[in-house]
PDB file of C-alpha atoms in Angstrom:
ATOM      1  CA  UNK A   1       0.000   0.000   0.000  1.00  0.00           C
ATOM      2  CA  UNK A   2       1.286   3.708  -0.721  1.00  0.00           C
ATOM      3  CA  UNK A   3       1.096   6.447   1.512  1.00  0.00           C
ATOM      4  CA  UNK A   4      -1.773   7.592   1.543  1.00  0.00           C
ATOM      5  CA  UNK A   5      -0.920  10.952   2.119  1.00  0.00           C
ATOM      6  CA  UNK A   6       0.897  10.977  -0.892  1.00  0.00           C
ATOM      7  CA  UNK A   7      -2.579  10.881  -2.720  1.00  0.00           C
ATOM      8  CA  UNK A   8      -4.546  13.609  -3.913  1.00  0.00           C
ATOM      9  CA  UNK A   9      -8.154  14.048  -6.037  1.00  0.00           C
ATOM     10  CA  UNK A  10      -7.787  15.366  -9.280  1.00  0.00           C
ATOM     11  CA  UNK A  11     -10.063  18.065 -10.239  1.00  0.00           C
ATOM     12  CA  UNK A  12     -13.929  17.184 -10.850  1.00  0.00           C
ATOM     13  CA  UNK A  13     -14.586  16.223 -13.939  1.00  0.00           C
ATOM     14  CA  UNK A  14     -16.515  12.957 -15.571  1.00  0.00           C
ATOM     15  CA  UNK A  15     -19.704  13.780 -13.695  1.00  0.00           C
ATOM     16  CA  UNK A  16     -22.931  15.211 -15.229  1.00  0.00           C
ATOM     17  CA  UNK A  17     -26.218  15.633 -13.726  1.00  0.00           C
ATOM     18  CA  UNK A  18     -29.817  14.333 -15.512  1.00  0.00           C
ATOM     19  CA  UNK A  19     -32.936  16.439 -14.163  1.00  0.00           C
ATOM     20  CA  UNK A  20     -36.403  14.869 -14.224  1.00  0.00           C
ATOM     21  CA  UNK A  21     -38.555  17.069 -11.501  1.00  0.00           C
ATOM     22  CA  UNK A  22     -37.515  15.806  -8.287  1.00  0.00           C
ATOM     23  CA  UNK A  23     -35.461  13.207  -9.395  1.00  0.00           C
ATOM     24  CA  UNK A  24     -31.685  13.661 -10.012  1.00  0.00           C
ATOM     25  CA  UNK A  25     -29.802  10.695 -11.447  1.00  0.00           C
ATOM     26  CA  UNK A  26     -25.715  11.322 -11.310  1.00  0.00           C
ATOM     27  CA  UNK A  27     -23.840  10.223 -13.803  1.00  0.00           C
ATOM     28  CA  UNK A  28     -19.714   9.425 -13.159  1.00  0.00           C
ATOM     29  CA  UNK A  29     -17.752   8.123 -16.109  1.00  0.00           C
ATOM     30  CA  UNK A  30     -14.009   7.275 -16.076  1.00  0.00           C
ATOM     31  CA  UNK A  31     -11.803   5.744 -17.734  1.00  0.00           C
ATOM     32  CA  UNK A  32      -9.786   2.786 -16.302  1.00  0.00           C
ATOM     33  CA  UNK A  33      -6.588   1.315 -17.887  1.00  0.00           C
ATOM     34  CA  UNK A  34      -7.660  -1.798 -17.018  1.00  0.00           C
ATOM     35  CA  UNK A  35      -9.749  -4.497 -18.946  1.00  0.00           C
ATOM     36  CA  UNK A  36     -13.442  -4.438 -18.731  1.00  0.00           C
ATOM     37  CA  UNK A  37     -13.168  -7.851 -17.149  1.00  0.00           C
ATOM     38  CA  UNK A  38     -10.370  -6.824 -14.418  1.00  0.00           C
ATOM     39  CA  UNK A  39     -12.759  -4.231 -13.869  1.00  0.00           C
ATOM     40  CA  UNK A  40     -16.115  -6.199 -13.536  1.00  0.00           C
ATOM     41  CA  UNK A  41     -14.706  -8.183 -10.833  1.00  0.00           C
ATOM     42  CA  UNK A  42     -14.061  -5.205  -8.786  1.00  0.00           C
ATOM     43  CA  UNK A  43     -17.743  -3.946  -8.968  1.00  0.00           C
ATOM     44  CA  UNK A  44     -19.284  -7.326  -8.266  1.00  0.00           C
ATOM     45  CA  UNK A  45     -16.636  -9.463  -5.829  1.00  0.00           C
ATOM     46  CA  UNK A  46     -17.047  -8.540  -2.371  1.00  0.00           C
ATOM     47  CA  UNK A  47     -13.046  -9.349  -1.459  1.00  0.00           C
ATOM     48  CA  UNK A  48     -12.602  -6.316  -4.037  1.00  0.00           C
ATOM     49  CA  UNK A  49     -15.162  -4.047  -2.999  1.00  0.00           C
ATOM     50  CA  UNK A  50     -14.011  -4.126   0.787  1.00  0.00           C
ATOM     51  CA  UNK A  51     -10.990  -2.290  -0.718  1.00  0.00           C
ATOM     52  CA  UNK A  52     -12.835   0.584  -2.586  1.00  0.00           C
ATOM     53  CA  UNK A  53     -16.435   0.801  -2.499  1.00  0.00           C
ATOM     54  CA  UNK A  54     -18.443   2.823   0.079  1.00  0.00           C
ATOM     55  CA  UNK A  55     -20.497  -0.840   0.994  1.00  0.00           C
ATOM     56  CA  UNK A  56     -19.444  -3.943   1.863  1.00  0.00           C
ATOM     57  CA  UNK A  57     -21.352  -6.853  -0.156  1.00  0.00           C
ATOM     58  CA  UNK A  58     -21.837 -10.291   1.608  1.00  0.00           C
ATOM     59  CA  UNK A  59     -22.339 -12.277  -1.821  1.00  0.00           C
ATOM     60  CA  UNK A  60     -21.052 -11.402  -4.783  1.00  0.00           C
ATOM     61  CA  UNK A  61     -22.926  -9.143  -7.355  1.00  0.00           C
ATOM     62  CA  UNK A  62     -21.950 -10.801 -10.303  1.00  0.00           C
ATOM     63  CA  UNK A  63     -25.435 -12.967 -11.165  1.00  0.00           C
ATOM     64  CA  UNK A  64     -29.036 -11.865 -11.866  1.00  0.00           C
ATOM     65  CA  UNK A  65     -31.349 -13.060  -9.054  1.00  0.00           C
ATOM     66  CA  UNK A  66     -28.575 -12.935  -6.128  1.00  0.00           C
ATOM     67  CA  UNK A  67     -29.786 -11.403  -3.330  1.00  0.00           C
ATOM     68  CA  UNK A  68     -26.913  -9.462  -0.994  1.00  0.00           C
ATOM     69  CA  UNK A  69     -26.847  -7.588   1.792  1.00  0.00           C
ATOM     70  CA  UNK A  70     -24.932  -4.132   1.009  1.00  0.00           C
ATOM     71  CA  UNK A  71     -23.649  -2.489   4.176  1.00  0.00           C
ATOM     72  CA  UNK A  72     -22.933   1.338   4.102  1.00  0.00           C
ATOM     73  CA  UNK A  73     -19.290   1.657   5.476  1.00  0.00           C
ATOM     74  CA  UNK A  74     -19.029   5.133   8.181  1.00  0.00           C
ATOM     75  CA  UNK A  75     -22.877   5.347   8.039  1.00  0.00           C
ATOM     76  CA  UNK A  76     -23.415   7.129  11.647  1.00  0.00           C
ATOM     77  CA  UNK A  77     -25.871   4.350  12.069  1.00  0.00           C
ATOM     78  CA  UNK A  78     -25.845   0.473  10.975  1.00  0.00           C
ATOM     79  CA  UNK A  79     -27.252   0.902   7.918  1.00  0.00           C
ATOM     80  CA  UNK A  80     -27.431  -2.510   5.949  1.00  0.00           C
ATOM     81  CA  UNK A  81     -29.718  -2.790   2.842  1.00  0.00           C
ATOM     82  CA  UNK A  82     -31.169  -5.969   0.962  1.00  0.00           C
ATOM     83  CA  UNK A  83     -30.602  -5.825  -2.867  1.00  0.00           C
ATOM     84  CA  UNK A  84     -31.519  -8.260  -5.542  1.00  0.00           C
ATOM     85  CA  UNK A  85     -29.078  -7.994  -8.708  1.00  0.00           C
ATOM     86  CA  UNK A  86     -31.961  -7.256 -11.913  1.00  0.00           C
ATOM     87  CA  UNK A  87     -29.033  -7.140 -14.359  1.00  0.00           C
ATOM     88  CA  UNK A  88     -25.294  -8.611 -14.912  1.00  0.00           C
ATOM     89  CA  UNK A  89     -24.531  -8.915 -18.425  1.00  0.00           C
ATOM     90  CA  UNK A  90     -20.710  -9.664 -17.833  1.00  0.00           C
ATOM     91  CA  UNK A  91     -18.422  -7.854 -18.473  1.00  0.00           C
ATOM     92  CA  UNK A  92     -20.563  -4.848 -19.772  1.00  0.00           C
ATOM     93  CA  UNK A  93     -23.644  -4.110 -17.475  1.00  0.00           C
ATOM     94  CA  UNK A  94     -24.764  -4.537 -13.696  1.00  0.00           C
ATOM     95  CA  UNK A  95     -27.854  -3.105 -11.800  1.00  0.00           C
ATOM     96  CA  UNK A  96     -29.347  -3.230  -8.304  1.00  0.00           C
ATOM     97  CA  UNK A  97     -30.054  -0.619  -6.042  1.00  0.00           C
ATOM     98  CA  UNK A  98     -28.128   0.637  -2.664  1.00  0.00           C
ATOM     99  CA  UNK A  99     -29.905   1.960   0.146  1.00  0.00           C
ATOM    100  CA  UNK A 100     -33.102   2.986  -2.306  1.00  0.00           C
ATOM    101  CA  UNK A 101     -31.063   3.846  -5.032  1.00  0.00           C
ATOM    102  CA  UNK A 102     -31.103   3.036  -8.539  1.00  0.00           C
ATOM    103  CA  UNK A 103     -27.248   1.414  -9.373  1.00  0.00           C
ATOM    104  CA  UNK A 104     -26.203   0.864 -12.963  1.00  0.00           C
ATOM    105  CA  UNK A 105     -22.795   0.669 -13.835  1.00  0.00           C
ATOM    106  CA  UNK A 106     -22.012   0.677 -17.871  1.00  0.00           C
ATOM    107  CA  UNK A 107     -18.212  -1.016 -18.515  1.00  0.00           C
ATOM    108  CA  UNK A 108     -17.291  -0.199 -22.669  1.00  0.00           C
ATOM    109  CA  UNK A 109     -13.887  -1.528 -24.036  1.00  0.00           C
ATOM    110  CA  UNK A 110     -11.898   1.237 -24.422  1.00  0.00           C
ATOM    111  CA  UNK A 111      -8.321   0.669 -26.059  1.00  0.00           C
ATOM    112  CA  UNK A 112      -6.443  -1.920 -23.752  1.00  0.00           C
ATOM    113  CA  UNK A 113      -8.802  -0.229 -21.090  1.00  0.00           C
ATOM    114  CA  UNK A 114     -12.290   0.544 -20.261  1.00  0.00           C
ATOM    115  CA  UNK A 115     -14.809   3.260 -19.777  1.00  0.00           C
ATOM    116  CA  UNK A 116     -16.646   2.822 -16.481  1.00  0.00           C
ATOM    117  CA  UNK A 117     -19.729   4.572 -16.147  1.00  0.00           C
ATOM    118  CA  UNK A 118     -22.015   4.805 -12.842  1.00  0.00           C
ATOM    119  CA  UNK A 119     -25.471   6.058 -13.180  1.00  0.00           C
ATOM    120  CA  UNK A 120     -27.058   6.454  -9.921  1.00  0.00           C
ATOM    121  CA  UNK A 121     -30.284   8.559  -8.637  1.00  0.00           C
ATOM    122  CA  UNK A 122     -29.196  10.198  -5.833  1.00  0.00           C
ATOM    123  CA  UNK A 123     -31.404  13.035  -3.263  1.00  0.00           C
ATOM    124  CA  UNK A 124     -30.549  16.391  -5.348  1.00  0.00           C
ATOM    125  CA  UNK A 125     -29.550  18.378  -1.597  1.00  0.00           C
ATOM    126  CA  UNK A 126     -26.942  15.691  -1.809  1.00  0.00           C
ATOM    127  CA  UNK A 127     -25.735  15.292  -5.240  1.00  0.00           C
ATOM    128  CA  UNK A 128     -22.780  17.105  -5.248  1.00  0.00           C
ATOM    129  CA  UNK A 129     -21.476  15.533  -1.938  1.00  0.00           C
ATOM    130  CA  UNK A 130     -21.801  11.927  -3.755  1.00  0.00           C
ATOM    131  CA  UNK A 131     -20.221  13.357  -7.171  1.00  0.00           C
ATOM    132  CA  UNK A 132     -17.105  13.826  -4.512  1.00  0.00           C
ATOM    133  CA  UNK A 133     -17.569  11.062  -2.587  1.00  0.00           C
ATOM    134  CA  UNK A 134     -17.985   8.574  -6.279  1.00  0.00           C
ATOM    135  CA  UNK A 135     -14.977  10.612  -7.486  1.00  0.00           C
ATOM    136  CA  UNK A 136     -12.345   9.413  -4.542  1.00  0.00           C
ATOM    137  CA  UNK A 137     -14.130   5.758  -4.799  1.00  0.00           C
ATOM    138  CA  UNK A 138     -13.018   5.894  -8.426  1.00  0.00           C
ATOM    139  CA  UNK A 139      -9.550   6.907  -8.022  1.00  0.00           C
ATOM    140  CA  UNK A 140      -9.204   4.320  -5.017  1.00  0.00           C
ATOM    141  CA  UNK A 141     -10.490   1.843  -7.073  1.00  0.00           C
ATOM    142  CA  UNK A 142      -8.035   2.955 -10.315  1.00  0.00           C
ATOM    143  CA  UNK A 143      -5.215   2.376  -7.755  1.00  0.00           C
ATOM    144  CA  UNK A 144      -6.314  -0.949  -6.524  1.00  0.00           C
ATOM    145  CA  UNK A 145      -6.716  -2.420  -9.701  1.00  0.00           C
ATOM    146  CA  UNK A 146      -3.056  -0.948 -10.771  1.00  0.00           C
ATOM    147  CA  UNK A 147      -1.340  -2.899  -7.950  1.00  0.00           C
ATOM    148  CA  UNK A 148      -0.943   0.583  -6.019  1.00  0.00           C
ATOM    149  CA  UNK A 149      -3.658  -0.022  -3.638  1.00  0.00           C
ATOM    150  CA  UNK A 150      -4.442   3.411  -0.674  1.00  0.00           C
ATOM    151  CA  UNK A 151      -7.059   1.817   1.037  1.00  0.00           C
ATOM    152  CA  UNK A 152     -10.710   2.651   1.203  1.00  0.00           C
ATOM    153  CA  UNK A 153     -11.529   6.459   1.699  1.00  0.00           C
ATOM    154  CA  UNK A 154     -15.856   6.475   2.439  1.00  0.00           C
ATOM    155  CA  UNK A 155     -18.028   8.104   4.043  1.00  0.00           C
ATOM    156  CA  UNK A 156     -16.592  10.315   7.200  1.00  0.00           C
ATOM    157  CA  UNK A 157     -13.102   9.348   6.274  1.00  0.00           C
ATOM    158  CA  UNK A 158     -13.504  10.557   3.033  1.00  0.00           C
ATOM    159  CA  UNK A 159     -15.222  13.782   3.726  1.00  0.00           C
ATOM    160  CA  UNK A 160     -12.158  14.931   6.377  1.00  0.00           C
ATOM    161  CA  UNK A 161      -9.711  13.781   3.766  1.00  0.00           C
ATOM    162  CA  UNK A 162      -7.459  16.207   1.455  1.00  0.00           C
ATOM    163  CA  UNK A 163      -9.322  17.695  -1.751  1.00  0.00           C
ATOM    164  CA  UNK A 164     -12.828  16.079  -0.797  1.00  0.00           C
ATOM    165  CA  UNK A 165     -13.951  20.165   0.395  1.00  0.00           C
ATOM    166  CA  UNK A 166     -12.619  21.286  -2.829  1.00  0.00           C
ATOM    167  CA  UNK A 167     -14.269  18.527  -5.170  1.00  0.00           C
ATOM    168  CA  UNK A 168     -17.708  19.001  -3.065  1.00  0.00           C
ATOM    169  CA  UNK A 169     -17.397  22.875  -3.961  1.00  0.00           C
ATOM    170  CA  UNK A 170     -15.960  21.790  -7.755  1.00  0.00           C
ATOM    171  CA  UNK A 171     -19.344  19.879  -8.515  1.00  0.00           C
ATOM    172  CA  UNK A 172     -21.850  22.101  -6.682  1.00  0.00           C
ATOM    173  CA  UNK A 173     -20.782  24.593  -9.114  1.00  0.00           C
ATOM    174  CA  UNK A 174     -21.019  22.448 -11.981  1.00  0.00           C
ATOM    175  CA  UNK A 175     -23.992  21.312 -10.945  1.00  0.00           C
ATOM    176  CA  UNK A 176     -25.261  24.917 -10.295  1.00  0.00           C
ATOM    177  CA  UNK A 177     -26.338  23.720  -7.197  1.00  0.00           C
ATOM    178  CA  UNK A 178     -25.790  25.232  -3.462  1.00  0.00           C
ATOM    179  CA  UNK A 179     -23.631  23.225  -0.883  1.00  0.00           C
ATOM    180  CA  UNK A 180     -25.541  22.979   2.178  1.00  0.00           C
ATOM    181  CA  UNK A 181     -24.222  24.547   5.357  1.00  0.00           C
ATOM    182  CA  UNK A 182     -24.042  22.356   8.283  1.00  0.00           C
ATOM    183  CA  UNK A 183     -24.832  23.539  11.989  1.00  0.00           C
ATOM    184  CA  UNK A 184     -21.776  23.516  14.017  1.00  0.00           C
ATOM    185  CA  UNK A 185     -21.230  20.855  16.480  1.00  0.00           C
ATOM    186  CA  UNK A 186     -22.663  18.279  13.866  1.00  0.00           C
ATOM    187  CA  UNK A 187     -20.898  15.827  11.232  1.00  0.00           C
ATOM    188  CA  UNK A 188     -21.914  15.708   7.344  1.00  0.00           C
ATOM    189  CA  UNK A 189     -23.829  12.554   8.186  1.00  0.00           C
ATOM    190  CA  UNK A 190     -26.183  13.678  10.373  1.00  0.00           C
ATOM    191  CA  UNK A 191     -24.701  12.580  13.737  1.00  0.00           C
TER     192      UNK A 191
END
């Protein structure tokens, strides 16, 4: 593992926002040097999503019909969620939902690489907070798969960590949306 400390978010960027009234779906693409196979097996085995995703999985996600229990790592609260898979066309496309939300992630041969694309409704007061939080998932994930690994940076962790502020404030303003300000003596999560 590198030092953490040596790592640092790049600017926002990959992330757009679809409207539809109320509902906001967020949409992350990047692109991975890494086959679209390499890459599947990092978004469905649970071994390799303990060492970038923002849940743990207790099954993997890698079969239509599996049901798994998804468990929201820093979540002020034991938050675990029930989630049948609807779609896993390997290595290309897999869908369930997290914690009420809509998960699709789009994997496209790209080169010797591939383009990963997450498309995920998300609560619009929060959209630009998950466009961050998505954004350091991504480049753990990028350094995982390139033998670099920095460990998982999620929920509080990530949020106190260097260049999460900055990307928060990046995307609200890409998103033309406001940050929300948080009464003192409380976290970002509530608690």
């Amino acid at each position: 593992m590198i030092d953490r400390e040596q790592y640092t978010p790049g600017p926002a960027s990959g992330a757009q926002v679809r409207k539809d009234g109320e509902k906001w779906t967020l949409i992350l693409v990047r692109e991975l040097r890494h086959s679209p196979e390499k890459v599947w097996q990092a978004l469905t085995d649970p071994a390799h999503l303990r060492e970038w995703a923002p849940f743990d999985a207790d099954g993997s996600l890698g079969t239509v019909g599996a049901t798994v229990k998804l468990t929201t790592v820093g979540a002020p609260r034991l938050h675990v969620s029930e989630t049948t898979v609807t779609r896993a066309d390997a290595p290309k496309v897999l869908e369930y939902t997290w914690g009420g939300f809509d998960m699709r992630w789009e994997l496209e041969a790209l080169g010797g690489g591939t383009r990963l694309t997450l498309w995920t409704n998300i609560d619009r007061r929060f959209i630009s907070m998950g466009a961050a939080g998505w954004h350091i998932c991504f480049d753990v994930l990028d350094h995982l798969l390139s033998g670099t690994p920095i460990g998982r940076i999620v929920g509080p962790d990530a949020m106190k960590f260097g260049g999460w502020q900055r990307l928060h404030a990046e995307y609200a303003k890409q998103f033309a949306v406001e940050t929300p300000s948080w009464p003192s003596g409380t976290s970002r999560m509530g608690t």
